[in-house]
Short mmCIF file of C-alpha atoms in Angstrom, two decimals:
data_model
loop_
_atom_site.label_atom_id
_atom_site.label_comp_id
_atom_site.label_asym_id
_atom_site.label_seq_id
_atom_site.Cartn_x
_atom_site.Cartn_y
_atom_site.Cartn_z
CA MET V 432 70.07 -49.73 -48.90
CA GLY V 433 67.20 -49.53 -51.80
CA ASP V 434 65.42 -46.54 -53.00
CA ALA V 435 62.36 -47.45 -51.36
CA ALA V 436 64.35 -48.07 -48.46
CA ARG V 437 65.84 -45.19 -48.32
CA LEU V 438 62.60 -43.66 -49.28
CA ARG V 439 61.01 -45.22 -46.42
CA ALA V 440 63.68 -44.25 -43.64
CA PRO V 441 62.72 -40.52 -41.81
CA ARG V 442 65.14 -38.00 -42.32
CA PRO V 443 66.96 -36.44 -39.86
CA ARG V 444 65.14 -32.52 -40.60
CA CYS V 445 62.03 -34.30 -41.83
CA LYS V 446 62.03 -36.26 -38.35
CA LEU V 447 62.25 -32.33 -36.64
CA THR V 448 60.12 -30.65 -38.65
CA TYR V 449 57.19 -33.73 -38.13
CA SER V 450 58.06 -33.33 -34.42
CA ARG V 451 57.38 -30.22 -34.13
CA ILE V 452 54.53 -29.77 -35.96
CA SER V 453 53.05 -32.61 -33.62
CA SER V 454 53.68 -31.08 -30.67
CA PHE V 455 52.10 -27.90 -32.13
CA SER V 456 48.62 -29.73 -33.00
CA SER V 457 49.17 -31.49 -29.79
CA THR V 458 49.27 -28.21 -27.16
CA ARG V 459 46.52 -26.60 -29.65
CA ALA V 460 44.46 -29.28 -28.82
CA SER V 461 44.95 -30.53 -25.73
CA TRP V 462 44.22 -26.56 -24.77
CA ALA V 463 41.25 -26.76 -26.49
CA LEU V 464 39.95 -30.15 -25.03
CA SER V 465 40.87 -28.69 -21.61
CA PHE V 466 38.28 -26.06 -22.37
CA PHE V 467 35.36 -28.36 -23.67
CA LEU V 468 36.14 -30.43 -20.38
CA LEU V 469 35.62 -27.75 -17.85
CA THR V 470 33.18 -25.55 -19.57
CA LEU V 471 31.43 -28.54 -21.13
CA LEU V 472 29.14 -29.56 -17.84
CA SER V 473 28.31 -26.52 -16.36
CA VAL V 474 27.92 -24.53 -19.16
CA GLN V 475 25.18 -27.14 -20.41
CA GLN V 476 23.69 -27.28 -16.72
CA LEU V 477 23.53 -23.47 -16.74
CA MET V 478 21.65 -23.17 -20.05
CA ASP V 479 19.46 -26.17 -18.84
CA ALA V 480 18.58 -24.22 -16.01
CA VAL V 481 17.93 -20.86 -17.52
CA GLU V 482 15.33 -22.85 -20.02
CA ASN V 483 13.64 -25.03 -16.94
CA GLN V 484 13.23 -21.47 -15.17
CA LYS V 485 11.67 -20.05 -17.71
CA SER V 486 9.29 -22.94 -18.56
CA VAL V 487 8.11 -22.37 -14.81
CA TRP V 488 7.51 -19.16 -15.29
CA LYS V 489 5.71 -19.55 -18.31
CA SER V 490 2.68 -22.40 -16.95
CA SER V 491 2.82 -20.47 -13.22
CA ARG V 492 -0.73 -19.42 -12.97
CA PHE V 493 -2.78 -17.22 -10.16
CA ASP V 494 -5.49 -17.98 -8.00
CA ASN V 495 -6.63 -14.44 -7.83
CA SER V 496 -5.65 -13.92 -4.08
CA TYR V 497 -2.79 -11.48 -2.66
CA THR V 498 -1.14 -14.16 -0.61
CA ASP V 499 -0.76 -16.34 -3.57
CA ALA V 500 0.16 -12.98 -5.41
CA LYS V 501 2.58 -11.88 -2.99
CA ARG V 502 3.80 -15.71 -2.47
CA GLN V 503 5.01 -15.19 -6.17
CA SER V 504 6.60 -12.44 -6.26
CA SER V 505 8.55 -13.32 -2.59
CA GLU V 506 9.53 -16.38 -4.34
CA PHE V 507 10.39 -14.08 -7.79
CA VAL V 508 12.82 -11.67 -5.66
CA ALA V 509 14.13 -14.85 -3.27
CA TYR V 510 15.15 -16.10 -7.17
CA LYS V 511 16.97 -12.75 -8.25
CA ASN V 512 18.85 -13.12 -4.63
CA THR V 513 19.99 -16.60 -4.98
CA GLU V 514 19.21 -19.00 -8.31
CA LYS V 515 20.41 -15.89 -10.68
CA ARG V 516 23.18 -14.52 -8.41
CA ALA V 517 24.80 -17.96 -8.64
CA TRP V 518 24.27 -18.33 -12.61
CA ILE V 519 25.86 -14.85 -12.68
CA ALA V 520 29.36 -15.94 -11.25
CA GLU V 521 29.54 -19.02 -13.41
CA LYS V 522 28.83 -17.13 -16.79
CA ARG V 523 31.73 -14.70 -15.69
CA ASP V 524 33.56 -18.22 -14.80
CA VAL V 525 33.14 -19.34 -18.02
CA ASP V 526 33.89 -15.81 -19.59
CA THR V 527 37.27 -15.78 -17.67
CA LEU V 528 38.28 -19.44 -18.52
CA LEU V 529 38.26 -18.37 -22.03
CA GLY V 530 39.88 -15.48 -21.68
CA ASN V 531 42.29 -17.82 -19.96
CA ILE V 532 43.17 -20.24 -22.58
CA GLN V 533 42.94 -17.49 -25.20
CA THR V 534 45.94 -15.80 -23.41
CA LYS V 535 47.95 -19.16 -22.89
CA LEU V 536 47.50 -19.89 -26.71
CA LYS V 537 48.94 -16.57 -27.43
CA THR V 538 51.80 -17.49 -24.66
CA TYR V 539 52.59 -20.41 -26.72
CA ASN V 540 52.79 -18.56 -29.84
CA LEU V 541 49.42 -20.94 -30.68
CA ALA V 542 46.96 -19.39 -32.81
CA THR V 543 43.94 -17.99 -30.95
CA TYR V 544 41.26 -19.87 -30.47
CA VAL V 545 37.86 -18.98 -31.80
CA PRO V 546 34.59 -21.26 -30.95
CA PRO V 547 32.43 -22.02 -33.93
CA GLN V 548 29.81 -19.93 -34.19
CA GLY V 549 26.30 -22.22 -33.30
CA LEU V 550 25.81 -24.72 -31.30
CA THR V 551 26.91 -27.91 -33.05
CA LEU V 552 28.14 -29.80 -30.18
CA MET V 553 26.48 -32.89 -29.28
CA VAL V 554 28.38 -35.63 -26.85
CA GLY V 555 29.93 -37.92 -28.67
CA VAL V 556 30.64 -35.93 -31.79
CA TRP V 557 34.29 -35.64 -32.91
CA ARG V 558 36.06 -33.36 -36.31
CA PRO V 559 39.66 -34.54 -37.13
CA ASP V 560 40.97 -31.55 -35.18
CA PHE V 561 39.05 -31.41 -31.62
CA LEU V 562 36.23 -31.60 -30.13
CA LEU V 563 33.78 -29.33 -31.04
CA LEU V 564 32.89 -26.69 -28.32
CA LEU V 565 29.80 -25.05 -26.37
CA VAL V 566 29.73 -21.95 -27.94
CA LEU V 567 29.72 -18.54 -25.66
CA GLN V 568 27.17 -16.78 -28.16
CA ASP V 569 24.84 -19.50 -27.68
CA LEU V 570 25.28 -18.76 -23.90
CA ASP V 571 24.69 -15.21 -24.16
CA GLN V 572 21.54 -15.93 -26.44
CA VAL V 573 19.85 -17.82 -23.79
CA TRP V 574 21.11 -15.49 -21.04
CA ASP V 575 19.23 -12.67 -23.11
CA SER V 576 16.16 -14.89 -23.27
CA LEU V 577 16.39 -15.24 -19.45
CA LEU V 578 16.44 -11.51 -19.13
CA GLU V 579 13.52 -10.91 -21.59
CA ALA V 580 11.48 -13.57 -19.38
CA GLU V 581 12.12 -12.22 -16.43
CA ALA V 582 11.25 -8.38 -17.28
CA ALA V 583 7.90 -10.16 -18.21
CA ARG V 584 7.51 -12.32 -14.96
CA HIS V 585 7.96 -9.12 -13.12
CA ARG V 586 5.25 -7.30 -14.76
CA THR V 587 3.23 -9.51 -14.48
CA ILE V 588 3.27 -10.03 -11.15
CA ASN V 589 3.23 -6.55 -10.23
CA SER V 590 -0.20 -5.89 -12.62
CA LYS V 591 -1.57 -8.76 -10.58
CA ILE V 592 -1.25 -7.49 -7.04
CA ARG V 593 -2.62 -4.12 -8.82
CA GLU V 594 -5.63 -6.16 -10.14
CA ILE V 595 -6.52 -7.94 -6.51
CA LYS V 596 -5.84 -4.57 -4.69
CA GLU V 597 -8.43 -3.25 -7.09
CA ASN V 598 -10.80 -5.69 -7.15
CA LEU V 599 -10.61 -6.18 -3.08
CA ARG V 600 -11.82 -2.30 -3.44
CA LYS V 601 -14.30 -2.91 -5.41
CA SER V 602 -15.88 -5.55 -3.55
CA PHE V 603 -15.72 -4.35 -0.34
CA ALA V 604 -17.40 -1.03 -1.50
CA THR V 605 -19.81 -3.31 -3.38
CA ALA V 606 -21.10 -5.50 -0.10
CA ALA V 607 -20.75 -2.30 2.49
CA ASN V 608 -22.81 0.12 0.38
CA ASP V 609 -25.84 -2.96 -0.54
CA PHE V 610 -25.15 -3.47 3.29
CA GLN V 611 -25.96 0.45 4.22
CA ARG V 612 -28.72 0.85 1.23
CA TYR V 613 -30.64 -1.87 3.11
CA LEU V 614 -29.79 -0.75 6.39
CA ASN V 615 -31.55 2.57 5.02
CA GLY V 616 -34.60 0.87 3.47
CA ILE V 617 -35.61 -0.85 6.99
CA SER V 618 -34.76 2.61 8.71
CA THR V 619 -37.23 4.28 6.36
CA GLU V 620 -39.71 1.70 6.37
CA LEU V 621 -40.00 1.51 10.32
CA VAL V 622 -40.44 5.46 10.31
CA SER V 623 -43.30 5.47 8.14
CA LEU V 624 -45.57 2.80 9.85
CA GLN V 625 -49.23 3.97 9.99
CA GLY V 626 -52.33 2.07 10.55
CA ASP V 627 -53.76 -0.24 12.53
CA LEU V 628 -51.38 -1.51 16.07
CA ASP V 629 -51.60 -5.27 15.14
CA TYR V 630 -50.57 -4.40 10.98
CA GLN V 631 -47.95 -2.15 12.90
CA LEU V 632 -46.54 -4.83 14.70
CA SER V 633 -46.58 -7.63 12.24
CA ARG V 634 -44.98 -4.94 9.97
CA VAL V 635 -41.99 -4.69 12.89
CA HIS V 636 -41.56 -8.09 13.62
CA SER V 637 -41.25 -8.13 9.79
CA LEU V 638 -38.57 -5.78 9.85
CA ALA V 639 -36.86 -7.67 12.32
CA SER V 640 -36.68 -10.83 10.40
CA LYS V 641 -35.32 -8.69 7.97
CA LEU V 642 -32.00 -7.50 10.21
CA GLN V 643 -31.19 -10.78 11.04
CA PRO V 644 -28.92 -12.31 8.10
CA LEU V 645 -27.32 -8.87 8.28
CA GLN V 646 -25.22 -10.01 11.04
CA ALA V 647 -23.52 -12.51 8.85
CA SER V 648 -23.72 -10.42 5.56
CA LEU V 649 -21.42 -7.78 8.30
CA GLY V 650 -19.45 -10.69 9.13
CA LYS V 651 -18.46 -11.19 5.57
CA ILE V 652 -17.57 -7.34 5.35
CA GLU V 653 -15.11 -7.79 7.73
CA ASP V 654 -13.55 -10.99 6.11
CA LEU V 655 -13.58 -8.54 2.97
CA ASP V 656 -11.77 -5.65 4.90
CA ARG V 657 -9.04 -8.26 6.95
CA GLN V 658 -8.19 -9.15 2.99
CA CYS V 659 -7.73 -5.43 2.20
CA VAL V 660 -5.50 -4.93 5.37
CA ALA V 661 -3.29 -8.05 4.38
CA ALA V 662 -3.23 -6.35 0.48
CA ASN V 663 -2.30 -3.13 2.36
CA VAL V 664 -4.87 -1.20 1.02
CA GLU V 665 -5.52 1.35 3.20
CA GLU V 666 -7.81 3.85 0.49
CA ASN V 667 -10.61 3.06 -1.53
CA ASP V 668 -12.62 5.58 -3.76
CA TYR V 669 -15.39 3.39 -4.20
CA THR V 670 -17.12 4.20 -0.68
CA ILE V 671 -17.03 5.99 2.41
CA TYR V 672 -17.98 3.59 4.57
CA THR V 673 -16.16 1.33 7.06
CA VAL V 674 -16.98 -1.95 9.30
CA ASP V 675 -17.19 0.36 12.25
CA ASP V 676 -19.65 2.83 10.24
CA LEU V 677 -21.97 -0.11 9.28
CA SER V 678 -21.56 -1.83 12.48
CA PHE V 679 -23.10 1.04 14.66
CA ASP V 680 -25.13 1.37 12.44
CA LEU V 681 -26.54 -1.61 12.40
CA LYS V 682 -26.76 -1.91 16.31
CA LEU V 683 -28.81 1.53 15.90
CA VAL V 684 -31.49 0.39 13.74
CA GLN V 685 -31.50 -3.05 15.63
CA GLN V 686 -32.43 -0.94 18.60
CA ALA V 687 -34.70 1.19 17.05
CA VAL V 688 -36.84 -2.03 15.96
CA GLN V 689 -36.46 -3.26 19.43
CA LYS V 690 -38.16 0.14 20.33
CA LYS V 691 -40.62 0.23 17.82
CA SER V 692 -41.76 -3.45 18.97
CA GLY V 693 -41.91 -2.50 22.35
CA PHE V 694 -44.06 0.43 22.10
CA ILE V 695 -46.23 -0.85 19.82
CA GLU V 696 -46.87 -4.01 22.25
CA ASN V 697 -47.23 -1.67 24.75
CA GLN V 698 -49.93 0.30 23.29
CA ILE V 699 -51.80 -2.45 22.38
CA VAL V 700 -51.89 -3.32 25.98
CA SER V 701 -52.72 0.00 27.05
CA ARG V 702 -55.81 0.49 24.89
CA ASN V 703 -57.17 -2.48 26.49
CA MET V 704 -57.11 -1.36 30.06
CA THR V 705 -60.12 0.60 29.96
CA ASN V 706 -59.81 0.75 33.68
CA LEU V 707 -57.25 3.25 33.94
CA THR V 708 -57.22 6.86 32.45
CA PRO V 709 -54.87 8.10 30.00
CA ALA V 710 -52.94 10.14 33.02
CA GLN V 711 -52.61 6.66 34.85
CA LEU V 712 -51.39 4.44 31.26
CA GLU V 713 -48.92 7.69 31.17
CA GLU V 714 -47.89 7.81 34.57
CA PHE V 715 -47.24 3.87 34.71
CA GLU V 716 -45.49 3.70 31.10
CA SER V 717 -43.13 6.37 31.36
CA THR V 718 -42.33 4.53 35.08
CA PHE V 719 -41.70 1.70 32.73
CA ARG V 720 -39.44 2.40 30.06
CA TYR V 721 -37.44 4.73 32.98
CA PHE V 722 -36.24 1.16 35.07
CA ASP V 723 -36.40 -0.84 32.25
CA LYS V 724 -32.68 0.39 31.85
CA ASP V 725 -31.84 -2.67 28.92
CA GLN V 726 -34.71 -1.48 26.73
CA SER V 727 -35.66 -5.27 26.63
CA ASN V 728 -39.49 -4.21 27.41
CA THR V 729 -39.06 -6.36 30.59
CA MET V 730 -38.18 -5.48 33.96
CA SER V 731 -35.81 -7.51 36.10
CA ALA V 732 -37.01 -7.89 39.91
CA PRO V 733 -34.67 -5.20 41.19
CA GLU V 734 -35.89 -2.88 38.51
CA PHE V 735 -39.50 -3.45 39.23
CA ASN V 736 -39.23 -3.12 43.16
CA ALA V 737 -37.35 0.51 42.35
CA ALA V 738 -40.41 1.30 39.64
CA LEU V 739 -42.93 0.51 42.58
CA ALA V 740 -40.82 2.51 44.95
CA SER V 741 -41.08 5.18 42.92
CA LEU V 742 -44.96 4.93 42.83
CA GLY V 743 -45.05 4.79 46.67
CA MET V 744 -45.04 1.27 47.15
CA PHE V 745 -42.70 -0.30 49.17
CA TYR V 746 -42.83 -3.65 50.59
CA ASP V 747 -40.22 -6.09 52.49
CA ASP V 748 -37.68 -8.38 51.09
CA GLU V 749 -39.71 -12.14 51.35
CA GLU V 750 -43.64 -9.88 50.48
CA PHE V 751 -41.74 -8.79 47.11
CA LYS V 752 -39.97 -12.02 46.26
CA THR V 753 -43.36 -13.95 46.51
CA LEU V 754 -45.33 -10.70 45.00
CA PHE V 755 -43.05 -10.97 41.95
CA ARG V 756 -42.96 -14.93 41.12
CA GLN V 757 -46.52 -14.78 41.16
CA LEU V 758 -46.77 -11.96 39.27
CA ALA V 759 -43.76 -13.20 36.29
CA GLY V 760 -45.31 -16.25 36.48
CA GLY V 761 -41.84 -17.84 37.73
CA ASN V 762 -39.72 -16.05 35.30
CA ASP V 763 -37.06 -13.87 35.96
CA GLU V 764 -38.40 -10.80 33.83
CA ALA V 765 -41.68 -9.13 33.95
CA THR V 766 -43.47 -7.20 30.62
CA PHE V 767 -45.27 -4.39 30.18
CA GLU V 768 -48.52 -5.84 30.50
CA GLN V 769 -47.62 -8.03 33.44
CA PHE V 770 -46.74 -4.79 35.24
CA ILE V 771 -49.79 -3.02 34.29
CA THR V 772 -51.81 -5.34 35.25
CA PHE V 773 -50.72 -5.62 38.45
CA MET V 774 -51.12 -1.71 38.68
CA VAL V 775 -54.27 -1.94 37.02
CA SER V 776 -55.26 -4.16 40.32
CA ILE V 777 -53.72 -2.16 43.09
CA THR V 778 -55.27 1.13 41.90
CA GLU V 779 -58.34 -0.85 41.61
CA ASP V 780 -57.95 -2.25 45.11
CA LYS V 781 -56.04 0.24 47.33
CA THR V 782 -54.08 2.82 45.66
CA THR V 783 -55.25 6.15 46.97
CA PRO V 784 -54.10 9.40 47.34
CA ASP V 785 -54.28 9.23 50.94
CA GLN V 786 -52.38 6.11 51.16
CA LEU V 787 -49.48 7.37 49.29
CA ARG V 788 -48.93 10.31 51.05
CA GLN V 789 -49.12 8.49 53.67
CA SER V 790 -46.13 6.12 52.79
CA PHE V 791 -44.21 9.82 51.90
CA LYS V 792 -44.93 11.07 55.77
CA THR V 793 -43.81 7.79 57.21
CA VAL V 794 -40.32 8.07 55.32
CA ALA V 795 -40.08 11.35 56.08
CA SER V 796 -40.67 10.88 59.75
CA ASP V 797 -43.48 13.15 59.99
CA LYS V 798 -41.58 16.63 59.10
CA LEU V 799 -43.31 19.37 58.47
CA GLY V 800 -42.37 22.79 57.10
CA ILE V 801 -44.08 26.38 58.46
CA GLN V 802 -45.41 28.24 55.19
CA ARG V 803 -47.56 31.50 54.90
CA HIS V 804 -50.63 31.09 52.47
CA PRO V 805 -50.41 34.09 49.17
CA LEU V 806 -53.89 34.49 49.80
CA THR V 807 -54.84 34.17 53.58
CA PHE V 808 -50.99 35.09 54.62
CA TYR V 809 -52.29 32.29 57.53
CA PRO V 810 -49.42 29.79 58.34
CA THR V 811 -49.70 26.20 56.52
CA LEU V 812 -48.08 22.91 57.24
CA GLN V 813 -45.94 22.07 54.15
CA PRO V 814 -44.55 18.37 54.37
CA TRP V 815 -41.35 17.41 52.79
CA VAL V 816 -38.96 14.56 52.34
CA THR V 817 -35.03 14.64 51.90
CA GLU V 818 -32.77 12.49 49.76
CA LEU V 819 -31.33 11.31 52.95
CA ASP V 820 -34.70 10.20 54.22
CA LEU V 821 -35.07 8.32 51.18
CA LYS V 822 -31.44 6.40 51.69
CA MET V 823 -32.53 5.79 55.32
CA CYS V 824 -35.56 3.73 54.12
CA LEU V 825 -33.24 1.77 51.75
CA VAL V 826 -35.07 2.90 48.80
CA PRO V 827 -33.49 1.67 45.55
CA VAL V 828 -31.08 4.68 44.18
CA PRO V 829 -33.00 4.38 40.80
CA VAL V 830 -35.82 5.31 42.75
CA ILE V 831 -34.18 8.33 44.20
CA ASN V 832 -33.13 9.43 41.31
CA HIS V 833 -36.31 9.37 39.72
CA LEU V 834 -37.79 11.17 42.72
CA LYS V 835 -35.29 13.62 42.10
CA GLN V 836 -36.50 14.67 38.66
CA THR V 837 -39.70 14.64 39.72
CA MET V 838 -40.94 15.65 42.74
CA PRO V 839 -41.12 19.56 43.22
CA PRO V 840 -38.68 21.18 45.37
CA SER V 841 -39.41 22.13 48.95
CA ARG V 842 -39.67 25.81 49.59
CA GLN V 843 -38.88 25.34 53.52
CA ASN V 844 -35.62 23.18 52.29
CA PRO V 845 -33.63 23.86 49.41
CA ASP V 846 -32.56 19.96 50.45
CA GLY V 847 -36.37 18.48 50.47
CA TYR V 848 -38.86 18.19 48.08
CA ASP V 849 -42.38 18.66 48.58
CA TYR V 850 -44.18 15.11 48.44
CA SER V 851 -47.94 16.18 48.63
CA ALA V 852 -47.57 18.41 46.00
CA TYR V 853 -45.70 15.43 44.06
CA VAL V 854 -49.00 13.05 44.98
CA ASN V 855 -51.50 15.85 44.22
CA GLN V 856 -49.48 16.43 40.65
CA VAL V 857 -49.50 12.52 40.06
CA PHE V 858 -52.93 11.87 40.84
CA THR V 859 -54.61 14.95 39.21
CA LYS V 860 -53.27 13.88 35.61
#
């Protein structure tokens, strides 16, 4: 064997050394490669997911509604309870895996593996000794940036919710205060009406037209109130009014305008009735107002019948139906003017104190009481009628209540009423 051949032939001791070196390198490379393969995919996916979540938060926008802000808040809480917890567990697994590899290397008396600083791994890049591994320091940096973005996201959502609640308070307060101010203006103008009746009536009609849009405005305020309730806005320092307050006041002003309009219309009608005395007009008007239960300035057939009965005019059902149909022109309601016109016709044609007294006498079944005259001391007859008499003649209950309030009590019967004095009282006004 020549010298050259001897040099090429492996020496026994060199062969053993080569084998050990090869085994050592192979073992360490195998563990390093194992770490790479087990962690590369999961770590890279984790970092991508974190960056994607940060990008979603950064591009997120609010539409300034509480529903949207609350939805994003719920999504943020759900993220912390699901995705983030899965990421935390995954990160802990990676840290544990690295620790296990380091322990195994030490067990085999291998040098402890220290990952190179900085993320230099690119798929397909090789170095002479082993594949570059995903550096855990980079994952920590990404994780720290996630925590910062998470805190900023939490502050942004809470700030937006507070801003939306404050805007809801101000929006509701502005609408409520303006609504009440407008109502107060109408009420003030209504109270200060003066001048000719026709002018006052035109102003009242104008005020009524101003009230019409307020119902729609109240609906918008109710919607704002519902938004406040949904946003858990329980206090509002910008206004003292609630929806119930505004609704109540609106009804009062509407009723006041309606009453004022009816009153002026009735005064115009009364002004033109020159053939009635002021006392008669007042009597008829007060009777009309009393039986106009719904304050519509009109009377239904039952209300009209009760009003006539209170004035001592009684009709059977068929006769009254015919009378009311002609009087109201076929309508279901009779106006004040129609009522006064009818009363004028009755007064001019046949209504006299004697006739009214005779009607009461019929109802009372000719009951008379004896009373001594205060001057002559001679006994005199005092007619009286009881509530039972009126009910027996089927006088409507509202009429009976009206008569009980206006008829003087009888001196002979504690349960009776002096209808003769009442008749004298009515016709001497």
